[in-house]
Short mmCIF file of C-alpha atoms in Angstrom, two decimals:
data_model
loop_
_atom_site.label_atom_id
_atom_site.label_comp_id
_atom_site.label_asym_id
_atom_site.label_seq_id
_atom_site.Cartn_x
_atom_site.Cartn_y
_atom_site.Cartn_z
CA ASN A 26 -2.13 -42.02 -11.51
CA ILE A 27 -0.91 -39.35 -8.86
CA ARG A 28 -1.51 -36.88 -11.64
CA ASP A 29 -5.66 -37.31 -11.40
CA TYR A 30 -4.99 -35.42 -8.02
CA LEU A 31 -1.81 -33.61 -7.96
CA ARG A 32 -0.09 -30.76 -10.52
CA GLU A 33 3.21 -30.16 -11.06
CA GLU A 34 4.31 -26.95 -8.63
CA GLN A 35 1.29 -27.13 -6.76
CA ARG A 36 0.92 -26.12 -3.38
CA THR A 37 -0.87 -28.71 -0.86
CA VAL A 38 -1.00 -30.16 2.40
CA PHE A 39 0.63 -33.31 3.63
CA LYS A 40 0.03 -35.27 6.74
CA VAL A 41 3.80 -36.18 7.85
CA ILE A 42 3.69 -40.34 9.09
CA ARG A 43 7.24 -41.03 9.44
CA SER A 44 10.74 -39.54 8.90
CA SER A 45 14.08 -40.86 9.09
CA PRO A 46 16.94 -38.31 9.15
CA GLU A 47 19.42 -40.71 8.61
CA LYS A 48 18.39 -41.22 4.96
CA LEU A 49 16.98 -38.01 4.69
CA GLN A 50 13.29 -38.95 3.99
CA VAL A 51 10.31 -38.01 4.81
CA ASP A 52 6.65 -40.34 4.01
CA VAL A 53 3.54 -38.50 4.05
CA SER A 54 -0.13 -38.79 3.30
CA TYR A 55 -2.33 -36.83 1.00
CA ARG A 56 -5.35 -38.65 1.75
CA ARG A 57 -5.24 -38.44 5.82
CA VAL A 58 -5.19 -35.00 5.82
CA THR A 59 -9.19 -33.80 6.09
CA GLN A 60 -10.86 -31.14 4.07
CA LYS A 61 -10.95 -28.84 6.88
CA GLU A 62 -7.29 -29.41 7.92
CA ARG A 63 -6.22 -28.16 4.28
CA ALA A 64 -8.29 -25.44 4.07
CA GLU A 65 -7.07 -23.96 7.77
CA LYS A 66 -3.35 -24.60 6.56
CA MET A 67 -3.53 -23.22 3.20
CA ALA A 68 -5.45 -20.25 4.81
CA GLU A 69 -2.44 -19.59 7.37
CA TRP A 70 0.03 -19.98 4.57
CA ASN A 71 -1.86 -17.48 2.51
CA ARG A 72 -1.71 -15.07 5.60
CA LYS A 73 1.51 -15.47 6.48
CA MET A 74 2.48 -14.75 2.60
CA LYS A 75 0.00 -11.40 2.69
CA VAL A 76 2.02 -10.27 5.66
CA ALA A 77 5.30 -10.54 4.33
CA ARG A 78 4.30 -8.42 0.96
CA MET A 79 2.54 -5.92 3.01
CA ILE A 80 5.63 -5.46 5.00
CA SER A 81 8.18 -5.64 2.31
CA ILE A 82 5.48 -3.16 0.73
CA LEU A 83 5.52 -0.69 3.75
CA ALA A 84 9.47 -0.92 3.51
CA GLU A 85 9.65 0.23 0.08
CA ARG A 86 6.90 3.33 0.56
CA THR A 87 8.72 4.40 3.45
CA GLY A 88 12.50 4.37 2.23
CA VAL A 89 13.27 2.30 5.81
CA GLY A 90 14.86 -0.41 6.16
CA GLN A 91 12.99 -3.90 6.64
CA GLN A 92 15.02 -4.53 9.95
CA LEU A 93 13.45 -1.15 11.29
CA ILE A 94 9.77 -2.58 10.81
CA GLU A 95 10.85 -5.94 12.10
CA GLU A 96 12.14 -3.92 15.74
CA GLY A 97 9.13 -1.97 16.01
CA LEU A 98 6.22 -4.12 14.63
CA VAL A 99 7.00 -8.10 13.84
CA LYS A 100 9.03 -8.66 16.97
CA PRO A 101 6.40 -6.58 19.61
CA ALA A 102 3.93 -8.71 17.90
CA LYS A 103 5.17 -11.85 18.48
CA ASP A 104 6.44 -11.00 21.93
CA ARG A 105 3.03 -10.46 22.45
CA HIS A 106 1.69 -13.09 20.83
CA ILE A 107 -0.37 -11.19 18.36
CA ASP A 108 -1.19 -12.64 14.96
CA LEU A 109 -0.17 -9.63 12.25
CA TYR A 110 -2.93 -10.66 9.87
CA GLU A 111 -5.38 -10.59 12.51
CA LEU A 112 -3.75 -6.81 13.64
CA PHE A 113 -3.75 -5.83 10.07
CA GLU A 114 -7.40 -6.65 9.98
CA ASP A 115 -8.50 -4.66 12.98
CA ILE A 116 -6.32 -1.52 11.31
CA ALA A 117 -8.22 -1.77 8.10
CA SER A 118 -11.59 -1.71 10.34
CA GLY A 119 -10.80 1.72 11.79
CA ASP A 120 -8.50 0.74 14.42
CA GLU A 121 -5.34 2.99 15.48
CA PRO A 122 -2.16 0.65 15.82
CA PRO A 123 -1.68 0.29 19.38
CA ASP A 124 0.87 2.13 21.52
CA TRP A 125 3.44 -0.72 21.32
CA VAL A 126 3.99 -0.53 17.47
CA ALA A 127 7.13 1.42 17.88
CA LEU A 128 7.32 2.69 14.37
CA PRO A 129 7.93 6.44 13.34
CA PRO A 130 4.71 8.34 12.40
CA ASN A 131 5.36 8.69 8.70
CA VAL A 132 5.65 4.87 8.70
CA ARG A 133 2.72 4.58 10.81
CA SER A 134 0.75 6.36 8.58
CA GLU A 135 1.77 4.13 5.74
CA LEU A 136 0.60 1.44 7.43
CA ILE A 137 -2.83 2.51 8.16
CA GLU A 138 -2.92 3.40 4.70
CA LEU A 139 -1.99 -0.01 3.42
CA CYS A 140 -3.83 -2.10 5.76
CA ARG A 141 -7.15 -0.15 4.64
CA LYS A 142 -5.87 -0.96 0.59
CA GLU A 143 -5.13 -4.33 1.38
CA ILE A 144 -6.93 -6.10 3.64
CA LYS A 145 -10.59 -6.86 2.21
CA LYS A 146 -13.42 -8.80 3.68
CA THR A 147 -12.51 -12.31 4.13
CA VAL A 148 -13.50 -14.56 1.48
CA ALA A 149 -13.06 -18.15 1.67
CA VAL A 150 -12.46 -20.39 -1.15
CA SER A 151 -12.61 -24.13 -1.74
CA LYS A 152 -12.46 -26.16 -4.75
CA SER A 153 -12.39 -29.81 -6.00
CA TYR A 154 -11.94 -31.68 -9.44
CA ILE A 155 -14.78 -34.58 -9.86
CA LYS A 156 -15.48 -36.57 -12.39
CA LEU A 157 -19.01 -36.80 -13.50
CA PHE A 158 -20.42 -40.41 -15.00
CA ALA A 159 -23.62 -39.99 -16.53
CA GLY A 160 -24.26 -43.62 -17.91
CA ARG A 161 -26.75 -43.99 -20.64
CA ALA A 162 -28.88 -41.15 -19.67
CA GLY A 163 -26.20 -38.65 -20.95
CA VAL A 164 -25.84 -34.62 -20.79
CA GLU A 165 -28.83 -33.97 -19.71
CA LEU A 166 -28.68 -35.95 -16.37
CA ILE A 167 -25.43 -33.97 -15.75
CA ARG A 168 -27.58 -30.51 -16.36
CA GLU A 169 -30.09 -32.01 -13.86
CA ALA A 170 -27.62 -32.75 -11.43
CA VAL A 171 -25.90 -29.69 -11.53
CA ARG A 172 -29.01 -27.45 -11.47
CA GLU A 173 -29.41 -29.58 -7.69
CA ALA A 174 -26.35 -29.03 -6.60
CA MET A 175 -26.48 -25.33 -7.22
CA LYS A 176 -29.24 -25.15 -4.71
CA ALA A 177 -26.42 -25.83 -1.62
CA ALA A 178 -24.93 -22.25 -2.01
CA GLY A 179 -26.70 -19.96 0.17
CA GLU A 180 -27.69 -16.09 -0.84
CA SER A 181 -24.32 -14.14 -0.22
CA GLU A 182 -22.16 -17.58 -1.18
CA LYS A 183 -20.95 -18.61 -5.05
CA LEU A 184 -21.09 -21.78 -6.22
CA SER A 185 -19.59 -23.07 -9.82
CA ILE A 186 -19.18 -25.91 -11.58
CA THR A 187 -17.28 -25.54 -14.82
CA VAL A 188 -16.00 -28.04 -17.39
CA VAL A 189 -11.89 -29.07 -17.38
CA GLY A 190 -12.67 -31.64 -20.19
CA PRO A 191 -15.57 -34.26 -19.91
CA PRO A 192 -15.84 -35.84 -17.78
CA ARG A 193 -13.63 -33.80 -15.70
CA TYR A 194 -15.29 -30.37 -13.62
CA LEU A 195 -14.10 -28.19 -11.38
CA LEU A 196 -16.34 -27.29 -8.40
CA ARG A 197 -15.41 -24.14 -6.33
CA THR A 198 -16.95 -22.25 -3.48
CA GLU A 199 -16.81 -19.25 -1.82
CA ALA A 200 -17.85 -18.38 1.66
CA GLU A 201 -17.23 -16.26 4.97
CA THR A 202 -15.53 -19.14 6.73
CA PRO A 203 -13.22 -22.21 5.27
CA GLU A 204 -15.79 -24.43 6.93
CA ARG A 205 -18.95 -22.85 5.16
CA ALA A 206 -17.17 -22.95 2.24
CA GLU A 207 -16.01 -26.55 2.72
CA GLU A 208 -19.62 -27.43 3.92
CA VAL A 209 -21.06 -25.90 0.76
CA LYS A 210 -19.19 -27.91 -1.44
CA ARG A 211 -19.82 -30.94 0.63
CA ARG A 212 -23.31 -30.88 0.24
CA ALA A 213 -22.94 -29.72 -3.33
CA ILE A 214 -21.44 -33.02 -4.15
CA GLU A 215 -23.71 -35.03 -2.02
CA ALA A 216 -26.72 -33.48 -4.13
CA LEU A 217 -24.45 -34.22 -7.75
CA SER A 218 -24.05 -37.97 -6.42
CA ARG A 219 -27.62 -38.11 -5.17
CA VAL A 220 -29.18 -37.33 -8.79
CA VAL A 221 -26.64 -39.08 -10.64
CA SER A 222 -26.38 -42.47 -9.24
CA GLU A 223 -30.32 -42.24 -9.48
CA LYS A 224 -29.90 -42.95 -12.95
CA GLY A 225 -27.08 -45.32 -12.77
CA GLY A 226 -24.29 -42.58 -12.83
CA THR A 227 -21.12 -41.91 -10.76
CA VAL A 228 -19.63 -39.09 -8.97
CA GLU A 229 -15.96 -39.39 -8.26
CA VAL A 230 -13.59 -36.65 -6.26
CA LEU A 231 -10.08 -36.41 -7.59
CA GLU A 232 -8.45 -33.69 -6.23
CA GLU A 233 -9.73 -31.02 -3.23
CA LYS A 234 -7.98 -27.80 -2.46
#
């Protein structure tokens, strides 16, 4: 059932397998996208949306048109192959906007303030919906497996396993990079599988985000 993997209005990543412009049809695959590819593409999308929102806020607060910001910031960055989100991160860390940012002084000042307020230390999140079947061992086996899985997270990382509705659970990890968040999640799922399989249980990954 596709609803075991996707929810209505959920944003996710697919790989295009083939397309037919004549039929206005595109065939895509969810399974052929790796966890790393999905995490990277979603992170890229979220950064773009963040930049667009900040530019809108900047225009609103300073009373200038978005065309001025487009010509003084967005286009020069694109011409120099500079990622605006990375530029905003640098400004948030204390750097001044570079000289090629051709914005009026009041807009530059507001941009600095906005970056330092809106751009926080990056935290990557990875989530999976899973099904845990304990067999005859019952709920105590689930608890034992969860305790073992929690060891996958490092000191500065977060891992949670919450009940959605038995046997369905949400496994969520937070780490400094998407790759590390995926690694913590993978190790947690392996730990769950190892513990429950020893006593006849199973783990099924339903959806990865």
